[in-house]
PDB file of C-alpha atoms in Angstrom:
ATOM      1  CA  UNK A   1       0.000   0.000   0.000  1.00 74.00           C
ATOM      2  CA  UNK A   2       1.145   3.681  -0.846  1.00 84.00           C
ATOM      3  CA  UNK A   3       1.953   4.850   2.560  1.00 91.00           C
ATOM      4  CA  UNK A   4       3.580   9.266   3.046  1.00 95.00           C
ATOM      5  CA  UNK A   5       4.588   9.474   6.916  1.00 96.00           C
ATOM      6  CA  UNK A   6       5.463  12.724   8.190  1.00 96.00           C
ATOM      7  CA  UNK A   7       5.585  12.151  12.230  1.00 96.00           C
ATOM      8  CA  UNK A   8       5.529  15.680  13.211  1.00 95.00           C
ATOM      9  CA  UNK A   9       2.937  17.611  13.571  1.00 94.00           C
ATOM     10  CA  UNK A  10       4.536  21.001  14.542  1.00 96.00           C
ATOM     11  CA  UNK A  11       8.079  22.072  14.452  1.00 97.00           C
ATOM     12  CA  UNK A  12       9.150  25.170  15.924  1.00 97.00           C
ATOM     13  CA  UNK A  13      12.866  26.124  15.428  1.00 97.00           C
ATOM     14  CA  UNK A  14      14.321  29.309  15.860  1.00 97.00           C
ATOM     15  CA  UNK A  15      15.576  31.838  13.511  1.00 97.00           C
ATOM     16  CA  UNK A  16      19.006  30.886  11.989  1.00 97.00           C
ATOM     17  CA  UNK A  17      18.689  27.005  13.502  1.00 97.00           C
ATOM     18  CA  UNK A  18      18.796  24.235  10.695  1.00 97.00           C
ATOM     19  CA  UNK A  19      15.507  22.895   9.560  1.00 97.00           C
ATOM     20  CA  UNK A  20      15.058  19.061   9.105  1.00 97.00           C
ATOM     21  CA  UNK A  21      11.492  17.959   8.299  1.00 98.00           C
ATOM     22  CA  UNK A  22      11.514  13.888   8.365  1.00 98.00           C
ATOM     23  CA  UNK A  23       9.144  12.173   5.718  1.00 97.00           C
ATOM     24  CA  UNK A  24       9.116   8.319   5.166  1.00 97.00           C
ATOM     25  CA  UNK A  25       7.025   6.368   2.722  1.00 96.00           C
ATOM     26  CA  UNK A  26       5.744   3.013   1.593  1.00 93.00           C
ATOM     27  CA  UNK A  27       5.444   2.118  -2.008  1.00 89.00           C
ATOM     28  CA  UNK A  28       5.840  -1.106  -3.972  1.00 83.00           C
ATOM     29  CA  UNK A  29       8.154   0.164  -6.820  1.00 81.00           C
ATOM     30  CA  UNK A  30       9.723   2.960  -7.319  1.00 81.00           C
ATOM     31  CA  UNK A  31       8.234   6.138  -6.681  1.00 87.00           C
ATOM     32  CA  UNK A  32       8.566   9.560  -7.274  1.00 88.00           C
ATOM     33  CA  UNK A  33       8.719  11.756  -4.427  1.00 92.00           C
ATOM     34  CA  UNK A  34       8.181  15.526  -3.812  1.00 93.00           C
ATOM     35  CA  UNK A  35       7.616  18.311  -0.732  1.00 95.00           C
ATOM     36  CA  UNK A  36       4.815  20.870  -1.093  1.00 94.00           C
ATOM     37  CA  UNK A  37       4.464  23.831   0.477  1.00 95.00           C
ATOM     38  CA  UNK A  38       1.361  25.722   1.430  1.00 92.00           C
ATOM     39  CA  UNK A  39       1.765  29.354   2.936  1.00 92.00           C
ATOM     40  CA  UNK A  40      -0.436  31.100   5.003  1.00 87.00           C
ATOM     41  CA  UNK A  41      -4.284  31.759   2.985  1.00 83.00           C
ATOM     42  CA  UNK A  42      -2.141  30.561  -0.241  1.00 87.00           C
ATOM     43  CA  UNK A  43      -2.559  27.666  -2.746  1.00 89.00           C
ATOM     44  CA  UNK A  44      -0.437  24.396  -2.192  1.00 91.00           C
ATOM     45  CA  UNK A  45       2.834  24.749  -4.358  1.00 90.00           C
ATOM     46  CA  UNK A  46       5.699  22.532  -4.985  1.00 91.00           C
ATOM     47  CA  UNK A  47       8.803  22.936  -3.431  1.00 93.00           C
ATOM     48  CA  UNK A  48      10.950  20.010  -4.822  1.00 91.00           C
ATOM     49  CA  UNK A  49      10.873  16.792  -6.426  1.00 88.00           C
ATOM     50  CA  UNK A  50      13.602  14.402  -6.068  1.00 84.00           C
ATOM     51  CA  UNK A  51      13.955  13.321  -9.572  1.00 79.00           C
ATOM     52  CA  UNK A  52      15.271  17.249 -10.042  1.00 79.00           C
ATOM     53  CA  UNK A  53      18.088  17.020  -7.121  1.00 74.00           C
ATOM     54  CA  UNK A  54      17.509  21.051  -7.037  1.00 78.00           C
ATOM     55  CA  UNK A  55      17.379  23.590  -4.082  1.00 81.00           C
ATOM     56  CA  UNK A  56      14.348  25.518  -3.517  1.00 85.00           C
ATOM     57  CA  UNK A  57      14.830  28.746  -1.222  1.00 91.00           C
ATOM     58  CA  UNK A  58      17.440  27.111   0.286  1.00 92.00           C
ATOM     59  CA  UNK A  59      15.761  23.577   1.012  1.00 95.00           C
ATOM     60  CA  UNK A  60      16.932  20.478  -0.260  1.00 94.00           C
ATOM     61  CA  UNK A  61      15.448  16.860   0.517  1.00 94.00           C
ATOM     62  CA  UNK A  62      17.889  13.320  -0.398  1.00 89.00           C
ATOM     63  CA  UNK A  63      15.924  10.008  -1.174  1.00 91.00           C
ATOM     64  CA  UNK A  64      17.165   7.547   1.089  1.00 92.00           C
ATOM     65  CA  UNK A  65      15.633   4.519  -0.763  1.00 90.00           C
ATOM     66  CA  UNK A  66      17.839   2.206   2.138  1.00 91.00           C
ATOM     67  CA  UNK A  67      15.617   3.395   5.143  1.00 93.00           C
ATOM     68  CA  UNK A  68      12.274   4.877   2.359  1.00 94.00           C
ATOM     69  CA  UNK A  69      12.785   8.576   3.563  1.00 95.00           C
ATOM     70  CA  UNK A  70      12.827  11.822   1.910  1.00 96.00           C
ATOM     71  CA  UNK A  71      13.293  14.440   4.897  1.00 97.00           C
ATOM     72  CA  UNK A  72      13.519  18.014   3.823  1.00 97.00           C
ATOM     73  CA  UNK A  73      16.161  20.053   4.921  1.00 96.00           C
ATOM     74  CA  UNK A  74      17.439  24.094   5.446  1.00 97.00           C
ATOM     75  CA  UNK A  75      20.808  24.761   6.966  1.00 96.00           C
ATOM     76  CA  UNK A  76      19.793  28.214   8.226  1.00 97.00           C
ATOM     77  CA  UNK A  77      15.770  28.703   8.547  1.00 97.00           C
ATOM     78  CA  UNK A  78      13.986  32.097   7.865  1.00 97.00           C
ATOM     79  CA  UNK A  79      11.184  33.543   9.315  1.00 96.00           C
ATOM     80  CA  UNK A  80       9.723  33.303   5.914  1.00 96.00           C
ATOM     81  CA  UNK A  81      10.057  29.622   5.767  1.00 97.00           C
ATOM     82  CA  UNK A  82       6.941  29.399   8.537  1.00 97.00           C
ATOM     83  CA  UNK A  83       4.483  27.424   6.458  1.00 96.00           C
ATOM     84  CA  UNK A  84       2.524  23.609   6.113  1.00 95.00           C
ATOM     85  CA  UNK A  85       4.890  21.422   4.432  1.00 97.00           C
ATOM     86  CA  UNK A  86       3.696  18.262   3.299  1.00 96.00           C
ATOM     87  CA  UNK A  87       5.411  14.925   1.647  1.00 96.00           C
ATOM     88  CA  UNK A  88       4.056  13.298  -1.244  1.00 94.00           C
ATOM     89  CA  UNK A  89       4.596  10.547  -3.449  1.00 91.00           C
ATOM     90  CA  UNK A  90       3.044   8.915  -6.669  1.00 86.00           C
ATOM     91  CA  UNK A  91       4.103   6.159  -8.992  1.00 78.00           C
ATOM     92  CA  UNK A  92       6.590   6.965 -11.549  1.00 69.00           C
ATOM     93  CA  UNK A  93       5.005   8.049 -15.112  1.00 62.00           C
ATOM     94  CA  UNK A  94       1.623   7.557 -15.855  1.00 62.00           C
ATOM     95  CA  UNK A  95      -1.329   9.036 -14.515  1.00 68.00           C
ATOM     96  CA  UNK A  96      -0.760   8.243 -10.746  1.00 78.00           C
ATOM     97  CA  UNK A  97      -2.016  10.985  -8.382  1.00 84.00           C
ATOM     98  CA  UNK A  98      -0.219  12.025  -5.252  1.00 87.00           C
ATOM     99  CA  UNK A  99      -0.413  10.592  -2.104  1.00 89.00           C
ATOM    100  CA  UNK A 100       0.086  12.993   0.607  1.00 92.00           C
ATOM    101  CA  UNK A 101       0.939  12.761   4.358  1.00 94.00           C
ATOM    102  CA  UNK A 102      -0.648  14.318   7.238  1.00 92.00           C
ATOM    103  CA  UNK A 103       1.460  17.526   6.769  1.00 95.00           C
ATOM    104  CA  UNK A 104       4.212  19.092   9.638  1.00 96.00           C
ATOM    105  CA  UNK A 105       3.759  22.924   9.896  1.00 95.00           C
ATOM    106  CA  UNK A 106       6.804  24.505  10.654  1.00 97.00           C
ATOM    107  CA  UNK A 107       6.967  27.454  12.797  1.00 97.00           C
ATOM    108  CA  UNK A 108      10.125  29.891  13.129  1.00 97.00           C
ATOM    109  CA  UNK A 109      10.639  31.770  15.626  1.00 96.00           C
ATOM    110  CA  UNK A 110      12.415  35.165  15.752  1.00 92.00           C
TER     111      UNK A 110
ATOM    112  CA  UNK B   1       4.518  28.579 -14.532  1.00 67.00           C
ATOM    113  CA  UNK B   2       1.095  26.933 -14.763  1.00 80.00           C
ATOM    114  CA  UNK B   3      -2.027  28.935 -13.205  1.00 90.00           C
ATOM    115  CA  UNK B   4      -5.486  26.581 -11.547  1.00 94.00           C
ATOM    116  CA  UNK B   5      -8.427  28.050 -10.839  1.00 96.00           C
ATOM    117  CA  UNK B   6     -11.494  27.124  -9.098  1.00 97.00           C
ATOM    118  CA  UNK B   7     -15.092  28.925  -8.662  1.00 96.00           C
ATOM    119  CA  UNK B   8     -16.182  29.822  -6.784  1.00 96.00           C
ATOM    120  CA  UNK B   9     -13.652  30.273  -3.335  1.00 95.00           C
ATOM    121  CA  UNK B  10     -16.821  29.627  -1.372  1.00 95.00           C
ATOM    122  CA  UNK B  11     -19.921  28.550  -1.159  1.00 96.00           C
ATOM    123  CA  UNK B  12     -22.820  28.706   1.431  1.00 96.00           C
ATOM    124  CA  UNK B  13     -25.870  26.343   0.379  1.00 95.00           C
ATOM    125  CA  UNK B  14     -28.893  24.694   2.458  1.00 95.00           C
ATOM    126  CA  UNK B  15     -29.062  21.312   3.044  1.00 96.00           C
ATOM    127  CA  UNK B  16     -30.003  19.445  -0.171  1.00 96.00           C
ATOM    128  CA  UNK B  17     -28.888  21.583  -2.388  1.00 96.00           C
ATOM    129  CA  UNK B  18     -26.347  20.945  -5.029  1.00 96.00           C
ATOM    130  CA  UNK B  19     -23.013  22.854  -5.310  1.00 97.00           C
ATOM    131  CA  UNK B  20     -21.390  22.809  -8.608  1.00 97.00           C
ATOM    132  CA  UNK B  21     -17.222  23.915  -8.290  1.00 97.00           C
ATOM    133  CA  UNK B  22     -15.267  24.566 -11.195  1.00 97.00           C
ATOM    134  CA  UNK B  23     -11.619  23.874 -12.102  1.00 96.00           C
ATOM    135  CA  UNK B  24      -9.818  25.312 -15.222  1.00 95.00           C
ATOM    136  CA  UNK B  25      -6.201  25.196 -16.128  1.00 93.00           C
ATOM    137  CA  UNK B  26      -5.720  28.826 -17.600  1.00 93.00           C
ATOM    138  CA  UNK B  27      -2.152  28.318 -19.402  1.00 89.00           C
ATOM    139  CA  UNK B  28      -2.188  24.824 -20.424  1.00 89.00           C
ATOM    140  CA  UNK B  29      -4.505  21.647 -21.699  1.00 89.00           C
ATOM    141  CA  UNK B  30      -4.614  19.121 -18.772  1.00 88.00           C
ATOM    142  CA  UNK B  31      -5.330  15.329 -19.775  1.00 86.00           C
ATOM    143  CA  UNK B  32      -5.820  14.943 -15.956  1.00 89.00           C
ATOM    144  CA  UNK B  33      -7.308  16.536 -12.888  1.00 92.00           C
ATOM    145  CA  UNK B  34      -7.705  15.568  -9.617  1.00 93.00           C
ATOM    146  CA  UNK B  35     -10.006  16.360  -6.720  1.00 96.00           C
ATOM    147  CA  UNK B  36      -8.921  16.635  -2.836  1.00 95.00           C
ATOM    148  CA  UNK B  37     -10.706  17.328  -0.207  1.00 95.00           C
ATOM    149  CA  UNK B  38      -8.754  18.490   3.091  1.00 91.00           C
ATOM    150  CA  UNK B  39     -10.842  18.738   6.683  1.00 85.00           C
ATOM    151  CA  UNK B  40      -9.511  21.150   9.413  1.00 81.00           C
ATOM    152  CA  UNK B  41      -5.983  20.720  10.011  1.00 76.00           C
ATOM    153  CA  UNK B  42      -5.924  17.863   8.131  1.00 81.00           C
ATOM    154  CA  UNK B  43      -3.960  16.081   4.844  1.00 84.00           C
ATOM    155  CA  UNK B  44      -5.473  16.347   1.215  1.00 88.00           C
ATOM    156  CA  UNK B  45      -7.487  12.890   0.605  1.00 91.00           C
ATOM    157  CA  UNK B  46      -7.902  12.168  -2.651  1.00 92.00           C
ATOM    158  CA  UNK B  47     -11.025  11.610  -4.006  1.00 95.00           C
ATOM    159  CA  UNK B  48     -11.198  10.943  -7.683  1.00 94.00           C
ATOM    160  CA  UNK B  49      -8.983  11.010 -11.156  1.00 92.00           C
ATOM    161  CA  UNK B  50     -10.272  12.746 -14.113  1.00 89.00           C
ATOM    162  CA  UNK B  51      -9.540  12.354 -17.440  1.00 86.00           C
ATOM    163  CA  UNK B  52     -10.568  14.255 -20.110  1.00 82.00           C
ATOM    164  CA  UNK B  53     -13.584  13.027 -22.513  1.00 81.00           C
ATOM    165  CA  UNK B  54     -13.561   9.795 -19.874  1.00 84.00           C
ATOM    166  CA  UNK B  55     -15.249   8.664 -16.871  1.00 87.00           C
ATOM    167  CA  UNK B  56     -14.199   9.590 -13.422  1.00 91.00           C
ATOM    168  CA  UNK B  57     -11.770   6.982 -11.177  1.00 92.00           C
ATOM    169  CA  UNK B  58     -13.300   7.488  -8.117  1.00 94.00           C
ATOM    170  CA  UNK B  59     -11.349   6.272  -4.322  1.00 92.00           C
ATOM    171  CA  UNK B  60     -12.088   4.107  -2.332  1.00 92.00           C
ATOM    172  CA  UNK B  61     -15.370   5.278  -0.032  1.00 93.00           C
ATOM    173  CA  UNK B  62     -16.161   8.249  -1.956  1.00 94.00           C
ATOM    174  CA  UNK B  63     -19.717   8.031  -3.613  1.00 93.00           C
ATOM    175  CA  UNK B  64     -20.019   8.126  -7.474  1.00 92.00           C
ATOM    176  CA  UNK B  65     -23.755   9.141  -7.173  1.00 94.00           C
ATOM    177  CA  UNK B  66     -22.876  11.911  -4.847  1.00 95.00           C
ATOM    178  CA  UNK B  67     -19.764  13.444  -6.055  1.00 96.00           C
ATOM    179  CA  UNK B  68     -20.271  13.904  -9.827  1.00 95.00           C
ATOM    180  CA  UNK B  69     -17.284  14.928 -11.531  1.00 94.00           C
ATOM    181  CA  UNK B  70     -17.296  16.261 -14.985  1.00 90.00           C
ATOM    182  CA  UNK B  71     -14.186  16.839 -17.194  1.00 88.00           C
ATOM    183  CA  UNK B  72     -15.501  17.591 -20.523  1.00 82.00           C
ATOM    184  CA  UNK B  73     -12.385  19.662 -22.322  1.00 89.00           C
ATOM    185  CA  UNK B  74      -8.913  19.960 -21.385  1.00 90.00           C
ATOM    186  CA  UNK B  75      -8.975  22.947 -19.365  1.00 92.00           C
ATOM    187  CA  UNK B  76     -12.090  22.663 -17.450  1.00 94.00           C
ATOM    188  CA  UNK B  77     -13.351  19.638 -14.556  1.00 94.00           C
ATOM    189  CA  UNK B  78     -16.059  20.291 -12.339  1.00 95.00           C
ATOM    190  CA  UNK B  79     -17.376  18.320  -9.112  1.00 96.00           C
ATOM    191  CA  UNK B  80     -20.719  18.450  -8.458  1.00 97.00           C
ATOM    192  CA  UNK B  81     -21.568  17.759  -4.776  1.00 97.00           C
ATOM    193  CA  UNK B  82     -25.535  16.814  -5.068  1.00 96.00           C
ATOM    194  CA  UNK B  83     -27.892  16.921  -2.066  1.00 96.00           C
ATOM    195  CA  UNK B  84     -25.305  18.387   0.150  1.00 96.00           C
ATOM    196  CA  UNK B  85     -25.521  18.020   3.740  1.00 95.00           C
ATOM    197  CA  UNK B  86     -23.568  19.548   6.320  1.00 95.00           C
ATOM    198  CA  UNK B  87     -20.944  16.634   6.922  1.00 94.00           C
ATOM    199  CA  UNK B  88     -20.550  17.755   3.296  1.00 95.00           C
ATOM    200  CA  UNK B  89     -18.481  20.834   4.349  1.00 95.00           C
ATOM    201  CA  UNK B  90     -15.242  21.183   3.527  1.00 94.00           C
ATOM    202  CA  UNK B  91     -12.423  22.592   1.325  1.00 94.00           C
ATOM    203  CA  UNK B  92     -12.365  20.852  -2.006  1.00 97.00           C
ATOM    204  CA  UNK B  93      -8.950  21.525  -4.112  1.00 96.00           C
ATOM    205  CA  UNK B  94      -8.739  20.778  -7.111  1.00 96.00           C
ATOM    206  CA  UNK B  95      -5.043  19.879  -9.213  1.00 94.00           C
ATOM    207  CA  UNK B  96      -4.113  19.568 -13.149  1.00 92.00           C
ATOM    208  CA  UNK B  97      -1.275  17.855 -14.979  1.00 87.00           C
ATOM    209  CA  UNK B  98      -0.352  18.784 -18.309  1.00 82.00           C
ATOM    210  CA  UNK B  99       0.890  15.197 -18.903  1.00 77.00           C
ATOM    211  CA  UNK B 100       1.533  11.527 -17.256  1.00 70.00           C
ATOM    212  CA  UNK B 101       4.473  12.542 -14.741  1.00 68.00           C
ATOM    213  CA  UNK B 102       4.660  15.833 -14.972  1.00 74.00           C
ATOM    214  CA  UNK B 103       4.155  18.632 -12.075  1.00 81.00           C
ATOM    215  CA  UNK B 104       1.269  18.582 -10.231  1.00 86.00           C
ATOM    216  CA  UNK B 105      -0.645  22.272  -9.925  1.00 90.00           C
ATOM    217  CA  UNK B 106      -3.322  22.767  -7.575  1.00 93.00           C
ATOM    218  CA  UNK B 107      -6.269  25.174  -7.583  1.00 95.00           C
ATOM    219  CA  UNK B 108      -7.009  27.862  -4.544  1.00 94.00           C
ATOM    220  CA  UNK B 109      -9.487  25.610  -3.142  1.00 95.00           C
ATOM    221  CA  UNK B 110     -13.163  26.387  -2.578  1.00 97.00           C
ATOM    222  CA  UNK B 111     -14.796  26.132   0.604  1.00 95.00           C
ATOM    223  CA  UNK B 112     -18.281  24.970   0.790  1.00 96.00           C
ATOM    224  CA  UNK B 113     -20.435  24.954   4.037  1.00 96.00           C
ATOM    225  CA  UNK B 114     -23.637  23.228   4.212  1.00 96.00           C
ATOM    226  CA  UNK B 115     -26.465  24.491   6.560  1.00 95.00           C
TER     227      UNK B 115
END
């Protein structure tokens, strides 16, 4: 079963602290896996996709097939950067939608 | 990049009613669309695939008869909630892909409340 796992529900960090939002999945195959971001009163967006191995306002996220994660991670978070961030997955090609997890919102702190 | 729409953002209706929501992909053709719903504070769960000029794939537990989905070009879907009741009430987003595998983008979302 397609399975998105993000165990936090609310991370508060401070300003300048590094950011690590964990994500693990279940998926028979290989799938394609992605972070979305939804700011305050604002649509949901994409941040990343692993297939692109790109930095998004400073963010980057590995795929660890080994232990199935894809955490999401900022070396120095911004105030900015306060949002709902949620991990999602889908089969590769084809016309697969995503599967989402619960969310983590991510609160920084000045 | 690619622009979603939906009408309306929300929706007040009495119980029994039926809400139509539209979803249009303003820059680009999409072969599919999908509809979400997300409660309070919770994830998006999926609730059908549509394809354009084909019926709706509809998830597991949500009702055909009840959620009527429409996708009739390539830049327009629309969900149909009929008889609406208030455990109806939610925020329905709705997302378009251009083609198999490519980006995701998702609508505003409307909000409906039943009364």
């Amino acid at each position: 079963a397609q399975r998105v796992t993000q165990p936090e529900k609310l991370l508060s960090v401070f300003k300048g602290a590094p950011v690590e939002l964990k994500c693990n999945y279940s998926y028979s195959g290989s799938p394609e896996l992605f972070w979305y971001v939804q700011y305050s009163r604002q649509r949901l967006q994409l941040l990343l996709r692993h297939i692109s191995r790109e930095s998004i306002k400073g963010f980057t996220a590995d795929l660890n097939k080994g232990e199935t994660s894809f955490h999401l991670k900022k070396p120095f978070a911004q105030e900015e950067d306060s949002a709902m961030y949620y991990c999602a997955l889908s089969g590769r090609g084809g016309n697969t939608p995503l599967v989402f997890g619960k969310g983590t919102r991510l609160s920084v702190i000045a | 990049g690619a622009v979603v729409s939906q009408h309306p953002s929300w929706v007040i209706c009495k119980s029994g009613t039926s809400v139509k929501i539209e979803c249009r992909s303003l820059d680009f053709q999409a072969t599919t669309m999908f509809w979400y719903r997300q409660f309070p504070k919770q994830s998006l769960m999926l609730m059908a695939t549509s394809n354009e000029g084909s019926k709706a794939t509809y998830e597991q537990g949500v009702e055909k008869d009840k959620f009527l989905i429409n996708h009739a070009s390539l830049t327009l879907s629309t969900l149909t909630v009929t008889s609406a009741h208030p455990e109806d009430s939610s925020f329905y987003i709705c997302s378009a892909r251009e083609l198999p595998g490519e980006t995701q983008y998702f609508g505003p979302g409307t909000r409906l409340l039943v009364l």
